[in-house]
Amino acid sequence: MQEKNIYRLLHSLAIIAWAILFSLFSWIFSDCVLLPAKREKYLLKNTIITAIFNILINLIFIPLWSYDGAALSTVLAEVMSVTMNAYYGRDILKRTFSNRSNLKNIFDSLVGCIVVVIICYVVNSNIDSYIIGLIISVSLAIVAYFSVLLLMKNLAFKEFIRAVSNVLQRRRSRS
């Protein structure tokens, strides 16, 4: 009997896992697009509408599908949230993604992230000690990520290096 309940819950967990993906994108749109653009009123509106929507579809879905209904309603509410946040930030997104240098910076960062994931996977697959694996993964990941940015001639990374260099030169000249 208990094993059957675990499988039912695992199915619900598989459904609600999708909510994490949509929640992440909703957070990106809210905290990285709308908040810096001083569009808090839209965030409050989106949050209230999404909460009401989630409650209403919970009232419909939970009696029909139990745990799966609750999970599905959460996923749908997160989809609604990310859609509304993207809608209210669409002008900013258009400007950001129409700029070639921004797209190149994003692409370079994604390549660096993929390299980091591969390094962490390889290290964790081959080293049994959690602490040693963590230290090696983090060390290699930092070096690899910045190496990728350097090799791809990432503009944001070049500006960062230039700014750090200027700060260090000013400190040396004061001494």
Tab-separated table of N, CA and C in Angstrom:
chain	number	residue	atom	x	y	z
A	1	MET	N	0.827	-1.210	0.000
A	1	MET	CA	0.000	0.000	0.000
A	1	MET	C	0.858	1.256	0.000
A	2	GLN	N	1.867	1.280	0.841
A	2	GLN	CA	2.719	2.455	0.942
A	2	GLN	C	3.514	2.664	-0.348
A	3	GLU	N	3.931	1.588	-0.988
A	3	GLU	CA	4.692	1.684	-2.240
A	3	GLU	C	3.847	2.329	-3.327
A	4	LYS	N	2.563	2.020	-3.364
A	4	LYS	CA	1.644	2.603	-4.354
A	4	LYS	C	1.544	4.117	-4.157
A	5	ASN	N	1.476	4.563	-2.897
A	5	ASN	CA	1.412	5.997	-2.601
A	5	ASN	C	2.682	6.717	-3.025
A	6	ILE	N	3.822	6.065	-2.850
A	6	ILE	CA	5.092	6.679	-3.245
A	6	ILE	C	5.121	6.901	-4.744
A	7	TYR	N	4.647	5.919	-5.517
A	7	TYR	CA	4.628	6.069	-6.974
A	7	TYR	C	3.677	7.183	-7.408
A	8	ARG	N	2.544	7.309	-6.703
A	8	ARG	CA	1.621	8.414	-7.004
A	8	ARG	C	2.284	9.756	-6.733
A	9	LEU	N	3.006	9.835	-5.618
A	9	LEU	CA	3.682	11.088	-5.271
A	9	LEU	C	4.818	11.387	-6.240
A	10	LEU	N	5.513	10.354	-6.695
A	10	LEU	CA	6.581	10.562	-7.677
A	10	LEU	C	6.019	11.126	-8.975
A	11	HIS	N	4.847	10.674	-9.354
A	11	HIS	CA	4.205	11.216	-10.561
A	11	HIS	C	3.900	12.700	-10.369
A	12	SER	N	3.389	13.052	-9.199
A	12	SER	CA	3.108	14.463	-8.892
A	12	SER	C	4.395	15.277	-8.877
A	13	LEU	N	5.447	14.692	-8.339
A	13	LEU	CA	6.749	15.369	-8.305
A	13	LEU	C	7.268	15.614	-9.720
A	14	ALA	N	7.066	14.648	-10.609
A	14	ALA	CA	7.492	14.815	-12.002
A	14	ALA	C	6.732	15.961	-12.668
A	15	ILE	N	5.482	16.137	-12.303
A	15	ILE	CA	4.690	17.246	-12.869
A	15	ILE	C	5.176	18.576	-12.306
A	16	ILE	N	5.309	18.640	-10.994
A	16	ILE	CA	5.648	19.925	-10.364
A	16	ILE	C	7.092	20.346	-10.654
A	17	ALA	N	7.926	19.412	-11.053
A	17	ALA	CA	9.311	19.770	-11.396
A	17	ALA	C	9.341	20.812	-12.508
A	18	TRP	N	8.354	20.764	-13.390
A	18	TRP	CA	8.289	21.760	-14.466
A	18	TRP	C	8.048	23.165	-13.909
A	19	ALA	N	7.408	23.260	-12.765
A	19	ALA	CA	7.156	24.568	-12.160
A	19	ALA	C	8.463	25.271	-11.824
A	20	ILE	N	9.490	24.504	-11.485
A	20	ILE	CA	10.783	25.099	-11.143
A	20	ILE	C	11.353	25.845	-12.344
A	21	LEU	N	11.258	25.234	-13.522
A	21	LEU	CA	11.760	25.864	-14.742
A	21	LEU	C	11.037	27.188	-15.005
A	22	PHE	N	9.710	27.160	-14.961
A	22	PHE	CA	8.945	28.377	-15.219
A	22	PHE	C	9.141	29.403	-14.103
A	23	SER	N	9.295	28.937	-12.876
A	23	SER	CA	9.551	29.832	-11.754
A	23	SER	C	10.889	30.551	-11.924
A	24	LEU	N	11.889	29.829	-12.408
A	24	LEU	CA	13.201	30.431	-12.647
A	24	LEU	C	13.107	31.553	-13.679
A	25	PHE	N	12.434	31.286	-14.783
A	25	PHE	CA	12.299	32.316	-15.813
A	25	PHE	C	11.442	33.483	-15.328
A	26	SER	N	10.443	33.193	-14.540
A	26	SER	CA	9.626	34.260	-13.968
A	26	SER	C	10.475	35.153	-13.069
A	27	TRP	N	11.334	34.522	-12.254
A	27	TRP	CA	12.230	35.285	-11.388
A	27	TRP	C	13.185	36.144	-12.226
A	28	ILE	N	13.735	35.576	-13.297
A	28	ILE	CA	14.649	36.345	-14.153
A	28	ILE	C	13.939	37.571	-14.705
A	29	PHE	N	12.717	37.377	-15.214
A	29	PHE	CA	11.978	38.513	-15.761
A	29	PHE	C	11.626	39.529	-14.684
A	30	SER	N	11.271	39.050	-13.479
A	30	SER	CA	10.876	39.999	-12.438
A	30	SER	C	12.074	40.727	-11.843
A	31	ASP	N	13.096	39.984	-11.405
A	31	ASP	CA	14.204	40.609	-10.685
A	31	ASP	C	15.291	41.188	-11.592
A	32	CYS	N	15.385	40.704	-12.806
A	32	CYS	CA	16.452	41.177	-13.697
A	32	CYS	C	15.939	42.081	-14.815
A	33	VAL	N	14.630	42.140	-15.000
A	33	VAL	CA	14.079	42.980	-16.065
A	33	VAL	C	13.131	44.030	-15.476
A	34	LEU	N	12.084	43.578	-14.804
A	34	LEU	CA	11.057	44.521	-14.345
A	34	LEU	C	11.493	45.381	-13.157
A	35	LEU	N	12.123	44.776	-12.158
A	35	LEU	CA	12.546	45.577	-10.994
A	35	LEU	C	13.562	46.662	-11.354
A	36	PRO	N	14.628	46.340	-12.110
A	36	PRO	CA	15.564	47.413	-12.478
A	36	PRO	C	14.912	48.512	-13.325
A	37	ALA	N	13.839	48.153	-14.046
A	37	ALA	CA	13.131	49.143	-14.873
A	37	ALA	C	12.060	49.885	-14.074
A	38	LYS	N	12.033	49.653	-12.749
A	38	LYS	CA	11.087	50.314	-11.844
A	38	LYS	C	9.622	50.024	-12.235
A	39	ARG	N	9.350	48.760	-12.517
A	39	ARG	CA	7.996	48.348	-12.885
A	39	ARG	C	7.402	47.431	-11.817
A	40	GLU	N	7.571	47.833	-10.561
A	40	GLU	CA	7.098	47.035	-9.435
A	40	GLU	C	5.589	46.855	-9.448
A	41	LYS	N	4.864	47.867	-9.950
A	41	LYS	CA	3.395	47.774	-9.937
A	41	LYS	C	2.923	46.578	-10.771
A	42	TYR	N	3.645	46.270	-11.838
A	42	TYR	CA	3.284	45.116	-12.653
A	42	TYR	C	3.579	43.809	-11.912
A	43	LEU	N	4.657	43.809	-11.162
A	43	LEU	CA	4.992	42.610	-10.385
A	43	LEU	C	3.918	42.319	-9.342
A	44	LEU	N	3.468	43.354	-8.650
A	44	LEU	CA	2.413	43.168	-7.649
A	44	LEU	C	1.139	42.671	-8.324
A	45	LYS	N	0.776	43.300	-9.441
A	45	LYS	CA	-0.417	42.889	-10.188
A	45	LYS	C	-0.291	41.430	-10.635
A	46	ASN	N	0.867	41.069	-11.187
A	46	ASN	CA	1.094	39.694	-11.653
A	46	ASN	C	1.001	38.695	-10.504
A	47	THR	N	1.571	39.048	-9.363
A	47	THR	CA	1.563	38.152	-8.205
A	47	THR	C	0.147	37.926	-7.700
A	48	ILE	N	-0.632	38.987	-7.610
A	48	ILE	CA	-2.017	38.858	-7.125
A	48	ILE	C	-2.856	38.037	-8.100
A	49	ILE	N	-2.748	38.334	-9.389
A	49	ILE	CA	-3.525	37.594	-10.391
A	49	ILE	C	-3.122	36.115	-10.407
A	50	THR	N	-1.824	35.848	-10.338
A	50	THR	CA	-1.347	34.463	-10.358
A	50	THR	C	-1.806	33.716	-9.107
A	51	ALA	N	-1.776	34.363	-7.956
A	51	ALA	CA	-2.220	33.712	-6.710
A	51	ALA	C	-3.713	33.365	-6.786
A	52	ILE	N	-4.519	34.301	-7.260
A	52	ILE	CA	-5.964	34.043	-7.388
A	52	ILE	C	-6.208	32.910	-8.387
A	53	PHE	N	-5.504	32.960	-9.520
A	53	PHE	CA	-5.620	31.913	-10.536
A	53	PHE	C	-5.248	30.550	-9.950
A	54	ASN	N	-4.161	30.506	-9.188
A	54	ASN	CA	-3.703	29.245	-8.592
A	54	ASN	C	-4.746	28.692	-7.619
A	55	ILE	N	-5.319	29.546	-6.806
A	55	ILE	CA	-6.342	29.103	-5.854
A	55	ILE	C	-7.563	28.550	-6.602
A	56	LEU	N	-8.003	29.272	-7.627
A	56	LEU	CA	-9.195	28.837	-8.370
A	56	LEU	C	-8.973	27.499	-9.076
A	57	ILE	N	-7.828	27.353	-9.734
A	57	ILE	CA	-7.625	26.070	-10.428
A	57	ILE	C	-7.302	24.942	-9.440
A	58	ASN	N	-6.774	25.275	-8.263
A	58	ASN	CA	-6.629	24.249	-7.224
A	58	ASN	C	-8.008	23.726	-6.808
A	59	LEU	N	-8.969	24.635	-6.681
A	59	LEU	CA	-10.330	24.229	-6.290
A	59	LEU	C	-10.950	23.294	-7.330
A	60	ILE	N	-10.559	23.456	-8.583
A	60	ILE	CA	-11.089	22.593	-9.653
A	60	ILE	C	-10.267	21.307	-9.782
A	61	PHE	N	-8.930	21.442	-9.810
A	61	PHE	CA	-8.060	20.302	-10.131
A	61	PHE	C	-7.858	19.318	-8.982
A	62	ILE	N	-7.790	19.804	-7.741
A	62	ILE	CA	-7.522	18.889	-6.622
A	62	ILE	C	-8.641	17.854	-6.444
A	63	PRO	N	-9.915	18.258	-6.502
A	63	PRO	CA	-10.953	17.214	-6.408
A	63	PRO	C	-10.899	16.213	-7.578
A	64	LEU	N	-10.448	16.659	-8.735
A	64	LEU	CA	-10.394	15.769	-9.899
A	64	LEU	C	-9.177	14.846	-9.887
A	65	TRP	N	-8.001	15.411	-9.552
A	65	TRP	CA	-6.764	14.653	-9.722
A	65	TRP	C	-5.868	14.616	-8.478
A	66	SER	N	-6.357	15.050	-7.362
A	66	SER	CA	-5.619	14.967	-6.094
A	66	SER	C	-4.257	15.668	-6.183
A	67	TYR	N	-3.171	14.941	-5.811
A	67	TYR	CA	-1.832	15.543	-5.798
A	67	TYR	C	-1.418	16.021	-7.192
A	68	ASP	N	-1.767	15.233	-8.194
A	68	ASP	CA	-1.429	15.624	-9.566
A	68	ASP	C	-2.125	16.937	-9.942
A	69	GLY	N	-3.339	17.119	-9.458
A	69	GLY	CA	-4.071	18.357	-9.727
A	69	GLY	C	-3.409	19.563	-9.080
A	70	ALA	N	-2.937	19.392	-7.857
A	70	ALA	CA	-2.235	20.482	-7.176
A	70	ALA	C	-0.932	20.813	-7.903
A	71	ALA	N	-0.226	19.771	-8.335
A	71	ALA	CA	1.029	19.991	-9.054
A	71	ALA	C	0.773	20.698	-10.385
A	72	LEU	N	-0.235	20.236	-11.112
A	72	LEU	CA	-0.549	20.839	-12.408
A	72	LEU	C	-0.983	22.292	-12.253
A	73	SER	N	-1.768	22.581	-11.228
A	73	SER	CA	-2.201	23.970	-11.024
A	73	SER	C	-1.011	24.875	-10.707
A	74	THR	N	-0.027	24.361	-9.989
A	74	THR	CA	1.177	25.142	-9.691
A	74	THR	C	1.962	25.418	-10.971
A	75	VAL	N	2.091	24.406	-11.817
A	75	VAL	CA	2.801	24.593	-13.092
A	75	VAL	C	2.081	25.646	-13.938
A	76	LEU	N	0.764	25.537	-14.035
A	76	LEU	CA	0.003	26.501	-14.843
A	76	LEU	C	0.114	27.918	-14.279
A	77	ALA	N	0.111	28.040	-12.967
A	77	ALA	CA	0.262	29.360	-12.352
A	77	ALA	C	1.643	29.944	-12.649
A	78	GLU	N	2.679	29.100	-12.623
A	78	GLU	CA	4.028	29.587	-12.952
A	78	GLU	C	4.141	29.975	-14.429
A	79	VAL	N	3.489	29.216	-15.306
A	79	VAL	CA	3.468	29.580	-16.732
A	79	VAL	C	2.798	30.934	-16.899
A	80	MET	N	1.703	31.124	-16.185
A	80	MET	CA	0.997	32.404	-16.243
A	80	MET	C	1.898	33.537	-15.740
A	81	SER	N	2.605	33.292	-14.660
A	81	SER	CA	3.486	34.302	-14.085
A	81	SER	C	4.603	34.702	-15.049
A	82	VAL	N	5.262	33.718	-15.638
A	82	VAL	CA	6.362	34.025	-16.559
A	82	VAL	C	5.827	34.736	-17.805
A	83	THR	N	4.651	34.348	-18.253
A	83	THR	CA	4.057	34.991	-19.436
A	83	THR	C	3.736	36.458	-19.157
A	84	MET	N	3.131	36.731	-17.998
A	84	MET	CA	2.794	38.121	-17.672
A	84	MET	C	4.051	38.953	-17.447
A	85	ASN	N	5.050	38.397	-16.760
A	85	ASN	CA	6.296	39.144	-16.551
A	85	ASN	C	6.994	39.431	-17.874
A	86	ALA	N	7.009	38.458	-18.779
A	86	ALA	CA	7.619	38.665	-20.092
A	86	ALA	C	6.837	39.707	-20.885
A	87	TYR	N	5.526	39.687	-20.755
A	87	TYR	CA	4.698	40.665	-21.475
A	87	TYR	C	5.021	42.097	-21.031
A	88	TYR	N	5.113	42.303	-19.721
A	88	TYR	CA	5.370	43.655	-19.230
A	88	TYR	C	6.828	44.087	-19.402
A	89	GLY	N	7.700	43.169	-19.741
A	89	GLY	CA	9.100	43.528	-19.996
A	89	GLY	C	9.499	43.333	-21.444
A	90	ARG	N	8.520	43.169	-22.323
A	90	ARG	CA	8.827	42.837	-23.724
A	90	ARG	C	9.640	43.907	-24.435
A	91	ASP	N	9.406	45.170	-24.126
A	91	ASP	CA	10.181	46.234	-24.791
A	91	ASP	C	11.660	46.158	-24.382
A	92	ILE	N	11.915	45.852	-23.129
A	92	ILE	CA	13.297	45.730	-22.650
A	92	ILE	C	13.948	44.485	-23.269
A	93	LEU	N	13.203	43.392	-23.325
A	93	LEU	CA	13.728	42.159	-23.919
A	93	LEU	C	14.057	42.354	-25.395
A	94	LYS	N	13.202	43.083	-26.103
A	94	LYS	CA	13.458	43.348	-27.528
A	94	LYS	C	14.763	44.105	-27.717
A	95	ARG	N	14.938	45.156	-26.918
A	95	ARG	CA	16.182	45.940	-27.012
A	95	ARG	C	17.399	45.097	-26.670
A	96	THR	N	17.278	44.275	-25.652
A	96	THR	CA	18.407	43.458	-25.203
A	96	THR	C	18.791	42.422	-26.251
A	97	PHE	N	17.805	41.732	-26.792
A	97	PHE	CA	18.105	40.649	-27.717
A	97	PHE	C	18.303	41.111	-29.158
A	98	SER	N	18.031	42.365	-29.439
A	98	SER	CA	18.308	42.864	-30.790
A	98	SER	C	19.742	43.388	-30.896
A	99	ASN	N	20.417	43.540	-29.773
A	99	ASN	CA	21.799	44.008	-29.745
A	99	ASN	C	22.742	42.815	-29.898
A	100	ARG	N	23.540	42.822	-30.970
A	100	ARG	CA	24.432	41.695	-31.269
A	100	ARG	C	25.464	41.433	-30.165
A	101	SER	N	26.001	42.479	-29.573
A	101	SER	CA	27.017	42.261	-28.541
A	101	SER	C	26.400	41.620	-27.296
A	102	ASN	N	25.145	41.974	-26.973
A	102	ASN	CA	24.460	41.317	-25.855
A	102	ASN	C	24.255	39.831	-26.146
A	103	LEU	N	23.847	39.527	-27.374
A	103	LEU	CA	23.647	38.129	-27.748
A	103	LEU	C	24.951	37.347	-27.674
A	104	LYS	N	26.045	37.981	-28.104
A	104	LYS	CA	27.342	37.309	-28.037
A	104	LYS	C	27.740	37.066	-26.585
A	105	ASN	N	27.532	38.043	-25.712
A	105	ASN	CA	27.841	37.863	-24.285
A	105	ASN	C	27.023	36.721	-23.680
A	106	ILE	N	25.750	36.656	-24.033
A	106	ILE	CA	24.884	35.586	-23.527
A	106	ILE	C	25.370	34.232	-24.046
A	107	PHE	N	25.678	34.168	-25.340
A	107	PHE	CA	26.162	32.918	-25.935
A	107	PHE	C	27.466	32.468	-25.279
A	108	ASP	N	28.406	33.408	-25.110
A	108	ASP	CA	29.686	33.082	-24.474
A	108	ASP	C	29.468	32.532	-23.064
A	109	SER	N	28.568	33.161	-22.320
A	109	SER	CA	28.281	32.715	-20.955
A	109	SER	C	27.651	31.324	-20.952
A	110	LEU	N	26.764	31.061	-21.900
A	110	LEU	CA	26.148	29.735	-21.984
A	110	LEU	C	27.190	28.662	-22.296
A	111	VAL	N	28.110	28.958	-23.206
A	111	VAL	CA	29.180	28.004	-23.518
A	111	VAL	C	30.011	27.752	-22.262
A	112	GLY	N	30.343	28.822	-21.535
A	112	GLY	CA	31.094	28.676	-20.289
A	112	GLY	C	30.345	27.827	-19.275
A	113	CYS	N	29.029	28.019	-19.172
A	113	CYS	CA	28.216	27.226	-18.234
A	113	CYS	C	28.200	25.751	-18.625
A	114	ILE	N	28.120	25.482	-19.917
A	114	ILE	CA	28.134	24.090	-20.378
A	114	ILE	C	29.465	23.435	-20.015
A	115	VAL	N	30.549	24.160	-20.208
A	115	VAL	CA	31.869	23.629	-19.844
A	115	VAL	C	31.926	23.355	-18.341
A	116	VAL	N	31.390	24.240	-17.533
A	116	VAL	CA	31.374	24.060	-16.073
A	116	VAL	C	30.571	22.814	-15.697
A	117	VAL	N	29.416	22.629	-16.314
A	117	VAL	CA	28.587	21.450	-16.023
A	117	VAL	C	29.342	20.177	-16.371
A	118	ILE	N	30.003	20.172	-17.516
A	118	ILE	CA	30.773	18.987	-17.930
A	118	ILE	C	31.897	18.709	-16.938
A	119	ILE	N	32.617	19.743	-16.547
A	119	ILE	CA	33.715	19.567	-15.570
A	119	ILE	C	33.178	18.996	-14.259
A	120	CYS	N	32.106	19.580	-13.748
A	120	CYS	CA	31.547	19.107	-12.476
A	120	CYS	C	31.077	17.661	-12.591
A	121	TYR	N	30.473	17.306	-13.699
A	121	TYR	CA	30.011	15.933	-13.894
A	121	TYR	C	31.193	14.963	-13.919
A	122	VAL	N	32.212	15.305	-14.688
A	122	VAL	CA	33.382	14.418	-14.802
A	122	VAL	C	34.074	14.277	-13.451
A	123	VAL	N	34.279	15.377	-12.758
A	123	VAL	CA	34.961	15.324	-11.456
A	123	VAL	C	34.138	14.509	-10.459
A	124	ASN	N	32.837	14.793	-10.376
A	124	ASN	CA	31.997	14.089	-9.398
A	124	ASN	C	31.814	12.614	-9.743
A	125	SER	N	31.950	12.265	-11.020
A	125	SER	CA	31.849	10.859	-11.419
A	125	SER	C	33.108	10.076	-11.073
A	126	ASN	N	34.231	10.760	-10.930
A	126	ASN	CA	35.509	10.078	-10.744
A	126	ASN	C	36.127	10.233	-9.361
A	127	ILE	N	35.564	11.096	-8.530
A	127	ILE	CA	36.134	11.310	-7.193
A	127	ILE	C	35.065	10.990	-6.154
A	128	ASP	N	35.402	10.090	-5.255
A	128	ASP	CA	34.435	9.619	-4.258
A	128	ASP	C	34.236	10.599	-3.106
A	129	SER	N	35.273	11.303	-2.723
A	129	SER	CA	35.178	12.216	-1.593
A	129	SER	C	34.416	13.481	-2.007
A	130	TYR	N	33.353	13.771	-1.267
A	130	TYR	CA	32.527	14.937	-1.578
A	130	TYR	C	33.324	16.239	-1.463
A	131	ILE	N	34.060	16.409	-0.390
A	131	ILE	CA	34.806	17.647	-0.143
A	131	ILE	C	35.896	17.841	-1.190
A	132	ILE	N	36.670	16.814	-1.447
A	132	ILE	CA	37.751	16.931	-2.446
A	132	ILE	C	37.151	17.178	-3.824
A	133	GLY	N	36.067	16.454	-4.146
A	133	GLY	CA	35.391	16.663	-5.431
A	133	GLY	C	34.876	18.078	-5.572
A	134	LEU	N	34.327	18.625	-4.490
A	134	LEU	CA	33.818	19.995	-4.503
A	134	LEU	C	34.943	20.996	-4.726
A	135	ILE	N	36.027	20.824	-4.014
A	135	ILE	CA	37.169	21.743	-4.148
A	135	ILE	C	37.733	21.698	-5.565
A	136	ILE	N	37.912	20.499	-6.098
A	136	ILE	CA	38.449	20.364	-7.458
A	136	ILE	C	37.455	20.917	-8.480
A	137	SER	N	36.170	20.589	-8.322
A	137	SER	CA	35.144	21.079	-9.260
A	137	SER	C	35.107	22.604	-9.301
A	138	VAL	N	35.066	23.216	-8.127
A	138	VAL	CA	34.983	24.681	-8.072
A	138	VAL	C	36.239	25.311	-8.662
A	139	SER	N	37.395	24.789	-8.300
A	139	SER	CA	38.658	25.348	-8.805
A	139	SER	C	38.740	25.251	-10.331
A	140	LEU	N	38.466	24.062	-10.847
A	140	LEU	CA	38.529	23.875	-12.299
A	140	LEU	C	37.439	24.677	-13.021
A	141	ALA	N	36.260	24.743	-12.413
A	141	ALA	CA	35.152	25.463	-13.037
A	141	ALA	C	35.460	26.951	-13.172
A	142	ILE	N	36.044	27.537	-12.145
A	142	ILE	CA	36.394	28.968	-12.200
A	142	ILE	C	37.400	29.217	-13.312
A	143	VAL	N	38.457	28.425	-13.332
A	143	VAL	CA	39.490	28.589	-14.360
A	143	VAL	C	38.901	28.363	-15.746
A	144	ALA	N	38.103	27.309	-15.903
A	144	ALA	CA	37.537	26.976	-17.209
A	144	ALA	C	36.573	28.053	-17.697
A	145	TYR	N	35.705	28.538	-16.807
A	145	TYR	CA	34.714	29.543	-17.212
A	145	TYR	C	35.399	30.813	-17.711
A	146	PHE	N	36.359	31.309	-16.930
A	146	PHE	CA	37.043	32.529	-17.348
A	146	PHE	C	37.916	32.293	-18.575
A	147	SER	N	38.438	31.092	-18.724
A	147	SER	CA	39.215	30.763	-19.926
A	147	SER	C	38.328	30.780	-21.164
A	148	VAL	N	37.117	30.239	-21.025
A	148	VAL	CA	36.176	30.262	-22.151
A	148	VAL	C	35.854	31.703	-22.534
A	149	LEU	N	35.572	32.538	-21.543
A	149	LEU	CA	35.265	33.942	-21.837
A	149	LEU	C	36.439	34.639	-22.510
A	150	LEU	N	37.643	34.332	-22.049
A	150	LEU	CA	38.851	34.920	-22.628
A	150	LEU	C	39.060	34.434	-24.062
A	151	LEU	N	38.944	33.135	-24.280
A	151	LEU	CA	39.144	32.575	-25.614
A	151	LEU	C	38.088	33.051	-26.612
A	152	MET	N	36.881	33.281	-26.130
A	152	MET	CA	35.807	33.733	-27.011
A	152	MET	C	35.792	35.256	-27.154
A	153	LYS	N	36.783	35.900	-26.541
A	153	LYS	CA	36.915	37.360	-26.596
A	153	LYS	C	35.618	38.066	-26.180
A	154	ASN	N	35.110	37.633	-25.024
A	154	ASN	CA	33.875	38.180	-24.481
A	154	ASN	C	34.076	39.635	-24.093
A	155	LEU	N	33.220	40.509	-24.617
A	155	LEU	CA	33.361	41.949	-24.387
A	155	LEU	C	33.153	42.336	-22.926
A	156	ALA	N	32.173	41.740	-22.283
A	156	ALA	CA	31.911	42.061	-20.875
A	156	ALA	C	33.096	41.636	-20.007
A	157	PHE	N	33.698	40.488	-20.326
A	157	PHE	CA	34.858	40.014	-19.579
A	157	PHE	C	36.050	40.941	-19.800
A	158	LYS	N	36.240	41.400	-21.040
A	158	LYS	CA	37.327	42.341	-21.333
A	158	LYS	C	37.146	43.636	-20.539
A	159	GLU	N	35.926	44.131	-20.481
A	159	GLU	CA	35.647	45.352	-19.718
A	159	GLU	C	35.909	45.124	-18.228
A	160	PHE	N	35.540	43.963	-17.727
A	160	PHE	CA	35.782	43.617	-16.329
A	160	PHE	C	37.280	43.611	-16.037
A	161	ILE	N	38.066	42.977	-16.894
A	161	ILE	CA	39.527	42.915	-16.722
A	161	ILE	C	40.118	44.320	-16.773
A	162	ARG	N	39.634	45.125	-17.689
A	162	ARG	CA	40.121	46.504	-17.816
A	162	ARG	C	39.808	47.304	-16.553
A	163	ALA	N	38.602	47.144	-16.012
A	163	ALA	CA	38.213	47.870	-14.802
A	163	ALA	C	39.052	47.435	-13.606
A	164	VAL	N	39.283	46.139	-13.462
A	164	VAL	CA	40.117	45.636	-12.360
A	164	VAL	C	41.536	46.164	-12.512
A	165	SER	N	42.038	46.149	-13.731
A	165	SER	CA	43.390	46.655	-13.995
A	165	SER	C	43.506	48.133	-13.624
A	166	ASN	N	42.506	48.928	-13.971
A	166	ASN	CA	42.515	50.361	-13.631
A	166	ASN	C	42.508	50.583	-12.128
A	167	VAL	N	41.709	49.807	-11.407
A	167	VAL	CA	41.654	49.931	-9.952
A	167	VAL	C	43.012	49.589	-9.342
A	168	LEU	N	43.615	48.504	-9.819
A	168	LEU	CA	44.931	48.106	-9.300
A	168	LEU	C	45.997	49.156	-9.605
A	169	GLN	N	45.974	49.759	-10.782
A	169	GLN	CA	46.942	50.798	-11.138
A	169	GLN	C	46.780	52.022	-10.250
A	170	ARG	N	45.511	52.392	-9.967
A	170	ARG	CA	45.290	53.547	-9.089
A	170	ARG	C	45.785	53.286	-7.685
A	171	ARG	N	45.603	52.077	-7.206
A	171	ARG	CA	46.089	51.735	-5.865
A	171	ARG	C	47.617	51.773	-5.812
A	172	ARG	N	48.261	51.303	-6.860
A	172	ARG	CA	49.727	51.311	-6.921
A	172	ARG	C	50.267	52.743	-6.963
A	173	SER	N	49.568	53.598	-7.707
A	173	SER	CA	50.046	54.982	-7.813
A	173	SER	C	49.865	55.747	-6.511
A	174	ARG	N	48.915	55.361	-5.668
A	174	ARG	CA	48.710	56.015	-4.378
A	174	ARG	C	49.767	55.600	-3.375
A	175	SER	N	50.321	54.408	-3.565
A	175	SER	CA	51.307	53.887	-2.588
A	175	SER	C	52.640	54.528	-2.715
